[in-house]
Coordinates of C-alpha atoms in Angstrom, one line a residue:
Chain G
M13 CA 50.1 38.6 -76.1
P14 CA 51.2 34.9 -75.9
E15 CA 48.8 32.2 -76.6
I16 CA 48.0 29.2 -74.2
K17 CA 46.8 26.0 -75.0
F18 CA 45.4 23.4 -72.1
T19 CA 45.2 19.8 -71.9
N20 CA 41.5 18.7 -72.4
H21 CA 42.2 17.2 -68.5
L22 CA 41.9 20.3 -67.6
K23 CA 38.5 21.6 -69.1
R24 CA 37.0 18.2 -66.4
F25 CA 37.3 21.1 -63.8
F26 CA 37.0 23.7 -65.5
P27 CA 34.4 23.3 -68.2
A28 CA 34.8 26.9 -69.9
L29 CA 38.3 26.5 -70.2
T30 CA 39.4 27.7 -73.6
N31 CA 42.7 28.2 -75.7
G32 CA 43.4 31.3 -76.3
P33 CA 45.3 34.8 -75.7
I34 CA 46.5 35.4 -71.8
S35 CA 48.8 38.0 -70.7
G36 CA 52.1 37.5 -69.0
H37 CA 55.8 37.9 -69.4
T38 CA 56.7 35.2 -67.3
I39 CA 55.2 31.9 -66.7
A40 CA 54.4 32.9 -63.0
E41 CA 52.4 36.0 -64.1
V42 CA 50.4 34.0 -66.9
V43 CA 49.8 31.6 -64.5
A44 CA 48.0 34.3 -62.2
A45 CA 46.8 35.7 -65.3
L46 CA 45.0 32.1 -65.6
D47 CA 44.2 32.1 -61.9
V48 CA 42.2 35.7 -62.1
A49 CA 40.3 34.2 -65.9
Y50 CA 39.5 31.0 -64.3
P51 CA 39.6 31.1 -60.0
G52 CA 41.3 28.6 -58.4
L53 CA 42.8 27.7 -61.7
S54 CA 46.4 27.7 -60.4
A55 CA 46.0 25.1 -57.6
Y56 CA 45.9 22.6 -60.3
I57 CA 48.8 23.7 -61.5
V58 CA 51.3 24.7 -59.0
D59 CA 51.2 23.7 -55.5
E60 CA 50.7 26.2 -52.8
H61 CA 54.3 27.6 -52.6
G62 CA 54.0 28.2 -56.1
K63 CA 55.9 25.2 -57.3
L64 CA 54.7 23.6 -60.5
R65 CA 53.2 20.1 -59.8
Q66 CA 55.3 17.3 -60.2
H67 CA 52.6 16.0 -62.8
V68 CA 52.2 18.4 -64.8
N69 CA 54.6 20.1 -67.8
I70 CA 54.9 23.5 -69.2
F71 CA 56.1 24.3 -72.8
V72 CA 57.3 27.6 -74.2
G73 CA 57.0 26.3 -78.0
E74 CA 58.6 23.0 -77.9
D75 CA 61.2 23.6 -75.1
M76 CA 60.0 22.5 -71.3
I77 CA 59.8 25.5 -69.1
E78 CA 63.8 25.5 -66.7
D79 CA 62.5 26.9 -63.6
R80 CA 59.9 24.8 -62.4
E81 CA 60.1 26.3 -58.7
G82 CA 60.0 29.9 -59.2
L83 CA 58.3 29.8 -62.8
S84 CA 61.2 32.5 -64.1
D85 CA 60.8 31.8 -67.9
K86 CA 60.5 34.2 -70.5
V87 CA 57.0 33.9 -72.4
N88 CA 57.3 36.2 -75.4
E89 CA 54.3 38.1 -77.0
D90 CA 54.4 35.6 -80.2
E91 CA 54.8 32.6 -78.2
R92 CA 52.5 29.7 -77.3
M93 CA 52.2 27.8 -74.3
Y94 CA 51.3 24.6 -73.2
I95 CA 49.7 23.1 -70.0
F96 CA 50.1 19.2 -70.2
Q97 CA 49.5 16.7 -67.6
A98 CA 53.1 14.2 -67.5
L99 CA 51.8 10.9 -68.9
S100 CA 51.2 9.0 -66.0
G101 CA 48.4 6.3 -64.3
G102 CA 46.9 3.2 -63.5
Chain W
M26 CA 16.2 -2.6 -39.0
E27 CA 14.4 -1.8 -42.5
T28 CA 17.5 -1.5 -45.1
K29 CA 15.8 0.0 -48.1
N30 CA 17.1 2.6 -49.2
L31 CA 20.1 2.2 -47.4
S32 CA 22.8 4.0 -49.3
V33 CA 26.8 4.5 -48.7
V34 CA 29.6 6.1 -50.3
L35 CA 32.5 4.7 -51.4
A36 CA 35.7 6.2 -52.2
T37 CA 37.4 4.1 -54.9
R38 CA 41.2 4.5 -57.1
K39 CA 38.6 5.4 -60.2
G40 CA 36.0 7.5 -58.5
V41 CA 33.1 7.9 -56.3
L42 CA 30.6 5.2 -56.3
I43 CA 27.0 5.6 -54.9
L44 CA 25.3 2.5 -54.3
E45 CA 21.8 2.3 -52.9
K46 CA 19.6 -0.9 -51.8
Q47 CA 16.9 -1.4 -53.9
S48 CA 14.6 -3.9 -52.9
S49 CA 16.8 -6.9 -52.2
R50 CA 19.9 -5.8 -54.4
W51 CA 22.9 -3.0 -54.1
E52 CA 23.2 -1.2 -57.4
I53 CA 25.6 1.6 -57.9
I54 CA 23.4 4.7 -58.9
N55 CA 26.1 6.9 -59.4
H56 CA 30.2 7.2 -60.7
S57 CA 31.6 10.8 -60.5
F58 CA 34.7 11.7 -61.1
P59 CA 35.5 8.8 -62.9
G60 CA 39.3 7.4 -63.1
I61 CA 40.4 10.0 -60.6
P62 CA 41.5 8.6 -56.6
I63 CA 39.3 9.1 -54.0
S64 CA 41.0 9.1 -51.1
Y65 CA 37.9 9.5 -48.9
A66 CA 34.1 10.1 -48.9
F67 CA 31.3 10.9 -47.0
R68 CA 28.0 12.5 -46.5
H69 CA 28.1 15.0 -43.3
P70 CA 25.6 13.7 -41.3
Y71 CA 24.0 17.6 -40.2
S72 CA 24.3 19.4 -43.4
G73 CA 23.8 16.5 -46.0
V74 CA 26.6 18.1 -47.8
L75 CA 28.6 15.1 -49.6
W76 CA 32.3 15.5 -49.6
A77 CA 34.7 14.0 -51.4
A78 CA 38.7 14.2 -51.3
L79 CA 40.5 13.9 -54.7
D80 CA 43.8 12.7 -54.9
S81 CA 44.8 13.4 -58.3
D82 CA 48.2 12.4 -59.4
H83 CA 48.2 15.2 -61.6
W84 CA 46.4 18.2 -60.3
G85 CA 47.1 17.6 -56.5
A86 CA 44.9 17.1 -53.7
K87 CA 41.5 18.4 -53.8
L88 CA 38.3 18.9 -52.2
Q89 CA 35.0 19.0 -53.9
R90 CA 31.5 19.1 -52.3
S91 CA 27.8 18.0 -53.6
D92 CA 24.5 19.5 -52.4
D93 CA 22.8 16.4 -54.7
D94 CA 24.4 13.8 -53.5
G95 CA 26.9 13.4 -56.0
K96 CA 24.9 14.7 -59.2
S97 CA 26.9 17.9 -59.2
W98 CA 29.5 18.9 -57.6
Q99 CA 31.8 22.0 -56.6
D100 CA 35.7 22.4 -56.2
V101 CA 36.2 24.1 -52.8
E102 CA 39.3 26.2 -52.1
M103 CA 42.0 23.8 -50.7
P104 CA 43.0 24.8 -47.0
K105 CA 46.7 25.8 -47.0
Y106 CA 49.7 25.2 -44.5
P107 CA 50.6 28.8 -43.4
E108 CA 54.2 30.3 -45.4
G109 CA 56.8 28.8 -43.6
A110 CA 54.9 25.6 -42.3
M111 CA 58.2 22.6 -42.3
T112 CA 58.0 18.9 -42.4
N113 CA 59.8 16.6 -40.5
A114 CA 61.9 16.3 -43.6
D115 CA 62.5 20.0 -43.6
T116 CA 60.5 20.9 -47.1
P117 CA 58.2 23.1 -47.2
A118 CA 54.5 21.3 -45.9
I119 CA 52.4 20.9 -49.1
L120 CA 48.6 19.2 -48.4
S121 CA 49.5 16.2 -50.6
Y122 CA 46.4 14.2 -49.0
I123 CA 43.4 14.2 -47.5
W124 CA 43.4 11.2 -44.9
T125 CA 39.9 11.7 -43.4
I126 CA 36.9 14.6 -43.7
S127 CA 34.9 14.5 -40.6
E128 CA 32.0 16.6 -38.6
G129 CA 32.4 17.8 -35.3
H130 CA 29.6 18.0 -32.3
A131 CA 25.8 17.6 -33.1
E132 CA 25.9 20.9 -31.3
R133 CA 28.2 22.6 -33.8
P134 CA 26.9 21.3 -36.9
A135 CA 28.4 23.2 -39.3
D136 CA 31.9 22.2 -38.0
I137 CA 34.1 20.3 -40.1
F138 CA 37.5 18.7 -39.7
L139 CA 40.0 17.6 -42.6
G140 CA 43.1 14.7 -41.6
T141 CA 45.6 15.3 -43.9
E142 CA 49.0 14.5 -44.6
P143 CA 51.7 15.8 -43.9
G144 CA 50.3 15.5 -40.3
G145 CA 48.1 18.5 -40.1
L146 CA 44.0 18.9 -38.0
F147 CA 42.5 21.8 -40.3
Y148 CA 39.3 23.0 -38.7
S149 CA 36.3 24.8 -40.7
K150 CA 33.5 26.2 -38.1
D151 CA 31.5 27.6 -41.2
G152 CA 30.8 24.6 -43.6
G153 CA 33.8 24.4 -45.0
K154 CA 33.7 27.7 -46.3
S155 CA 37.2 28.5 -45.0
F156 CA 39.5 25.9 -43.2
A157 CA 42.4 27.0 -40.7
L158 CA 45.3 24.7 -39.7
V159 CA 44.9 23.7 -35.7
K160 CA 48.2 25.4 -34.9
S161 CA 48.8 24.0 -31.7
L162 CA 48.6 20.7 -32.7
W163 CA 51.3 21.3 -35.4
D164 CA 53.8 23.6 -33.4
D165 CA 53.3 20.7 -30.7
P166 CA 56.9 19.4 -29.8
G167 CA 56.0 15.9 -30.1
R168 CA 55.0 16.7 -33.6
S169 CA 59.3 16.1 -34.5
Q170 CA 58.6 12.7 -33.5
W171 CA 56.3 11.6 -35.9
F172 CA 57.2 10.0 -39.0
G173 CA 55.3 8.6 -42.2
A174 CA 54.4 4.6 -42.8
G175 CA 53.8 3.8 -46.1
R176 CA 54.0 7.5 -47.3
D177 CA 56.0 9.9 -47.1
H178 CA 54.8 11.6 -44.1
P179 CA 52.4 11.4 -41.1
G180 CA 48.7 11.1 -42.1
L181 CA 46.3 12.6 -39.7
H182 CA 43.2 10.3 -40.6
S183 CA 41.3 9.9 -37.3
V184 CA 39.1 13.0 -36.0
V185 CA 36.6 11.7 -32.6
V186 CA 34.3 13.9 -30.9
D187 CA 32.6 13.3 -27.6
P188 CA 29.2 13.4 -27.8
R189 CA 29.4 14.4 -24.3
D190 CA 31.5 17.5 -24.3
A191 CA 32.2 19.0 -28.4
N192 CA 35.6 20.7 -26.9
H193 CA 36.5 17.1 -26.2
I194 CA 38.2 15.6 -29.1
Y195 CA 41.0 12.6 -29.9
I196 CA 42.8 12.5 -32.6
G197 CA 45.0 9.3 -34.7
I198 CA 48.3 10.1 -36.6
S199 CA 50.0 7.4 -38.3
V200 CA 52.8 7.1 -37.3
G201 CA 52.8 9.3 -34.3
G202 CA 49.9 8.4 -31.6
V203 CA 46.5 9.2 -29.9
Y204 CA 46.4 12.7 -29.0
E205 CA 43.5 14.7 -26.8
S206 CA 42.3 17.9 -26.5
K207 CA 39.8 18.9 -23.9
D208 CA 40.1 22.7 -24.7
G209 CA 38.6 22.6 -27.9
G210 CA 42.0 21.7 -29.9
E211 CA 43.5 24.9 -27.9
S212 CA 46.0 22.3 -26.4
W213 CA 47.1 18.8 -26.6
V214 CA 48.5 15.7 -25.1
P215 CA 49.4 12.5 -26.2
K216 CA 47.9 9.8 -25.2
N217 CA 49.3 6.5 -26.1
K218 CA 50.2 4.6 -22.3
G219 CA 50.1 0.8 -23.0
L220 CA 50.3 0.2 -26.7
I221 CA 53.5 -1.2 -27.8
A222 CA 55.6 0.2 -30.8
E223 CA 57.5 -2.7 -31.9
Y224 CA 59.8 -0.4 -34.3
L225 CA 60.8 1.8 -32.1
P226 CA 63.9 0.9 -29.8
N227 CA 62.0 2.2 -26.6
Q228 CA 58.5 0.7 -27.3
N229 CA 56.7 2.2 -24.7
A230 CA 57.3 5.7 -26.0
E231 CA 55.7 8.6 -25.3
V232 CA 55.0 9.3 -28.9
G233 CA 55.4 7.3 -32.0
H234 CA 52.8 5.1 -31.8
D235 CA 51.0 3.9 -35.1
P236 CA 47.2 4.0 -34.4
H237 CA 45.5 2.4 -38.0
L238 CA 42.4 4.0 -37.2
L239 CA 40.4 4.7 -33.6
V240 CA 37.6 4.8 -32.4
M241 CA 35.1 5.5 -29.8
S242 CA 32.0 4.1 -28.3
P243 CA 29.3 6.4 -29.2
S244 CA 26.9 4.5 -25.7
N245 CA 30.1 4.7 -23.4
P246 CA 32.4 7.2 -25.0
D247 CA 35.0 6.5 -22.4
V248 CA 35.7 3.7 -24.2
L249 CA 37.6 3.8 -27.2
W250 CA 39.1 1.6 -29.4
Q251 CA 42.1 1.7 -31.8
Q252 CA 43.4 -0.9 -34.7
N253 CA 47.4 -0.2 -34.4
H254 CA 50.1 -1.4 -36.5
C255 CA 51.1 -3.7 -33.0
G256 CA 47.5 -4.9 -32.7
I257 CA 44.1 -4.2 -31.5
F258 CA 44.2 -2.0 -28.4
V259 CA 41.2 -0.7 -26.3
S260 CA 41.0 1.8 -23.5
R261 CA 37.8 1.7 -20.8
D262 CA 39.4 5.2 -18.7
G263 CA 39.5 7.8 -21.9
S264 CA 42.7 7.0 -23.2
E265 CA 44.4 7.2 -19.9
N266 CA 45.4 3.5 -20.8
W267 CA 45.5 1.3 -23.4
E268 CA 45.2 -2.3 -22.8
K269 CA 45.8 -4.8 -25.5
A270 CA 43.5 -6.6 -26.8
S271 CA 44.6 -8.9 -30.2
E272 CA 43.9 -12.8 -30.0
E273 CA 46.9 -15.0 -29.1
S274 CA 46.6 -17.6 -31.3
G275 CA 44.1 -16.2 -34.0
P276 CA 43.6 -14.2 -36.6
A277 CA 42.6 -10.6 -34.7
H278 CA 45.7 -8.7 -34.7
F279 CA 47.3 -7.3 -37.6
G280 CA 44.8 -4.8 -39.7
F281 CA 43.5 -1.7 -40.6
P282 CA 39.8 -0.9 -39.7
V283 CA 38.0 -1.0 -36.3
M284 CA 34.5 -0.3 -35.9
V285 CA 32.8 -0.6 -32.5
D286 CA 29.1 -1.2 -32.1
P287 CA 26.9 1.5 -31.2
T288 CA 24.8 0.6 -28.1
N289 CA 27.4 -2.0 -26.6
P290 CA 31.5 -0.6 -26.0
E291 CA 32.5 -4.0 -25.6
T292 CA 31.5 -5.2 -29.0
A293 CA 33.7 -4.8 -32.0
W294 CA 34.7 -5.7 -35.3
V295 CA 38.3 -5.9 -37.2
I296 CA 38.7 -7.4 -40.4
P297 CA 42.6 -9.4 -39.7
G298 CA 45.6 -8.9 -42.7
V299 CA 49.4 -10.1 -42.4
S300 CA 51.2 -7.7 -40.7
D301 CA 53.0 -5.2 -42.5
E302 CA 55.8 -6.8 -44.6
V303 CA 52.8 -9.0 -46.6
R304 CA 49.6 -7.0 -46.2
M305 CA 47.0 -9.6 -47.7
A306 CA 44.2 -11.8 -46.1
V307 CA 45.2 -13.8 -43.4
D308 CA 46.5 -17.6 -45.0
G309 CA 44.5 -16.6 -48.5
A310 CA 41.2 -16.8 -46.6
L311 CA 39.2 -13.5 -45.7
C312 CA 37.3 -13.4 -42.0
V313 CA 35.6 -10.6 -40.1
S314 CA 36.3 -11.3 -36.3
R315 CA 34.1 -9.7 -34.0
T316 CA 34.2 -9.8 -29.9
E317 CA 31.7 -9.4 -27.7
D318 CA 33.5 -9.2 -24.8
G319 CA 36.0 -6.2 -25.0
G320 CA 38.6 -8.3 -27.1
K321 CA 39.1 -11.2 -24.2
T322 CA 37.3 -13.5 -27.2
W323 CA 37.1 -12.8 -30.6
T324 CA 35.3 -14.8 -33.1
A325 CA 36.1 -15.4 -36.9
F326 CA 33.4 -15.2 -38.9
R327 CA 33.7 -16.4 -42.6
E328 CA 30.1 -17.6 -44.2
G329 CA 30.2 -15.7 -47.9
L330 CA 33.7 -14.8 -48.0
P331 CA 36.9 -16.1 -50.3
Q332 CA 38.3 -18.9 -48.0
E333 CA 41.3 -19.6 -50.5
N334 CA 43.8 -17.8 -52.8
C335 CA 42.5 -14.1 -51.5
F336 CA 44.6 -11.4 -51.2
D337 CA 42.3 -8.7 -50.1
I338 CA 43.0 -6.4 -47.7
V339 CA 40.8 -3.9 -46.1
F340 CA 42.2 0.1 -45.6
R341 CA 41.5 1.8 -42.3
H342 CA 38.3 3.6 -43.6
G343 CA 36.7 0.8 -46.2
F344 CA 34.3 -0.7 -43.5
D345 CA 31.3 0.6 -42.0
Q346 CA 28.2 -0.3 -40.1
M347 CA 24.4 0.8 -40.2
G348 CA 22.5 -0.7 -37.8
D349 CA 23.0 -4.2 -38.1
V350 CA 24.2 -4.2 -41.5
L351 CA 27.9 -3.8 -42.1
M352 CA 29.9 -3.3 -45.4
F353 CA 33.4 -3.0 -47.1
G354 CA 34.9 -2.9 -49.7
T355 CA 38.9 -4.2 -50.2
T356 CA 41.8 -3.1 -52.3
T357 CA 41.2 -5.9 -54.9
G358 CA 38.0 -4.1 -55.7
N359 CA 35.5 -6.5 -53.8
L360 CA 32.5 -5.2 -51.6
F361 CA 30.9 -7.0 -49.2
V362 CA 27.6 -6.6 -47.3
S363 CA 26.1 -9.1 -43.8
E364 CA 23.1 -8.5 -42.7
N365 CA 23.6 -10.2 -39.4
R366 CA 25.7 -8.4 -38.0
G367 CA 28.6 -9.8 -39.7
E368 CA 27.7 -13.5 -39.0
S369 CA 27.5 -13.9 -42.8
W370 CA 28.3 -12.1 -45.7
E371 CA 27.5 -11.5 -49.6
L372 CA 29.3 -10.2 -51.9
I373 CA 27.9 -7.0 -54.1
S374 CA 30.5 -6.6 -56.2
S375 CA 34.0 -8.0 -57.5
F376 CA 34.2 -5.8 -60.5
I377 CA 34.6 -2.4 -58.6
P378 CA 38.3 -0.2 -58.0
P379 CA 40.0 -0.7 -55.3
V380 CA 38.1 0.8 -52.3
Y381 CA 39.8 3.2 -49.8
S382 CA 36.5 4.5 -47.8
V383 CA 33.1 2.9 -47.2
R384 CA 30.5 5.5 -45.7
F385 CA 26.6 4.9 -45.0
M386 CA 25.3 7.7 -45.9
K387 CA 23.8 8.9 -42.7

């Protein structure tokens, strides 16, 4: 199973969030699986049409995903994913 | 009036603040969501639930509730625009901002309204467990003439329910105008006659006006006030006709908040600013203007407020009243209170974040 690592900022809203294995062959499947494990989490990552939020980044390995609209990027069994917030603030 | 134990909830650029009056001082007793912009916060007067609308830069607009006055919070499932709902810019409608959270009629204590961007009214009959878009308003043909002001899309910021009739509802949209429903939101009629839209080719258009805030007189609900982009307006016939109530020469004209006295429909307060392209205190001096004759004359009260080098303005929900006590928070993080109906003011703090809403906890 691929592995996922989260920004600490998300743990603020989902204190039980833990890095680790997650099922799915595409980013969209992974996000759906995350929402089952942590109900409501997907709404923090994607908007109501499933598009990656503007100030959220998902990496597979060291590469940022390409399909921010449909999350169709593939994830291999041995890969690691990261969900980060973009750098912004004020 | 006994002011001890008055409390107020603030939505700020850096979280929710709750202040309580302890002896003679206002103390911050709770800070929730540090660092997160909060677009609106209020305590529902019938349920006692504290609601906060988060405007997270990263995670989107979020709704949270607290049953214990901010000690703990629960994430509430966000309402969604229906599949296929499109904005006027022909993009899929995404709930990007919660402008207001409002109770309904006292006979329907579980009612909650959300005013949102882009231009949506969401309604919950079950205390916020579920919300649905009020389709009749979204499908109104006039919506094609709404547009955003200072933001990408129109924002629905005011929901006012007639205390005499739970089905009689007004809303205010910036930019769109005032709409009225007499059938509990089944149908809507624009009510903008007498308003002036200086930025439109037809200044008297039926739709396309910019109320910054709409309020109703509790003691005579036929009287409505609005601080509009193009001045202060009052209606004494349930919004059939609006009359300009701005000062001819004086600061009371442009601004965002307006407040009407709970017992006297002719008494109202505004906090003037320099018009749209500047948005600062008039002449660098902050004042609160009050009328007691329905807008024929205004008095600017300045005691206790900065009178030079002041850049503050007050956003539309940043001003509230509880009896003789008035409070407002500014864009530069100053919080002022008056205990004599706005005639003199005291600084509570000048170190809080920019303020988006101030609501006494009723």
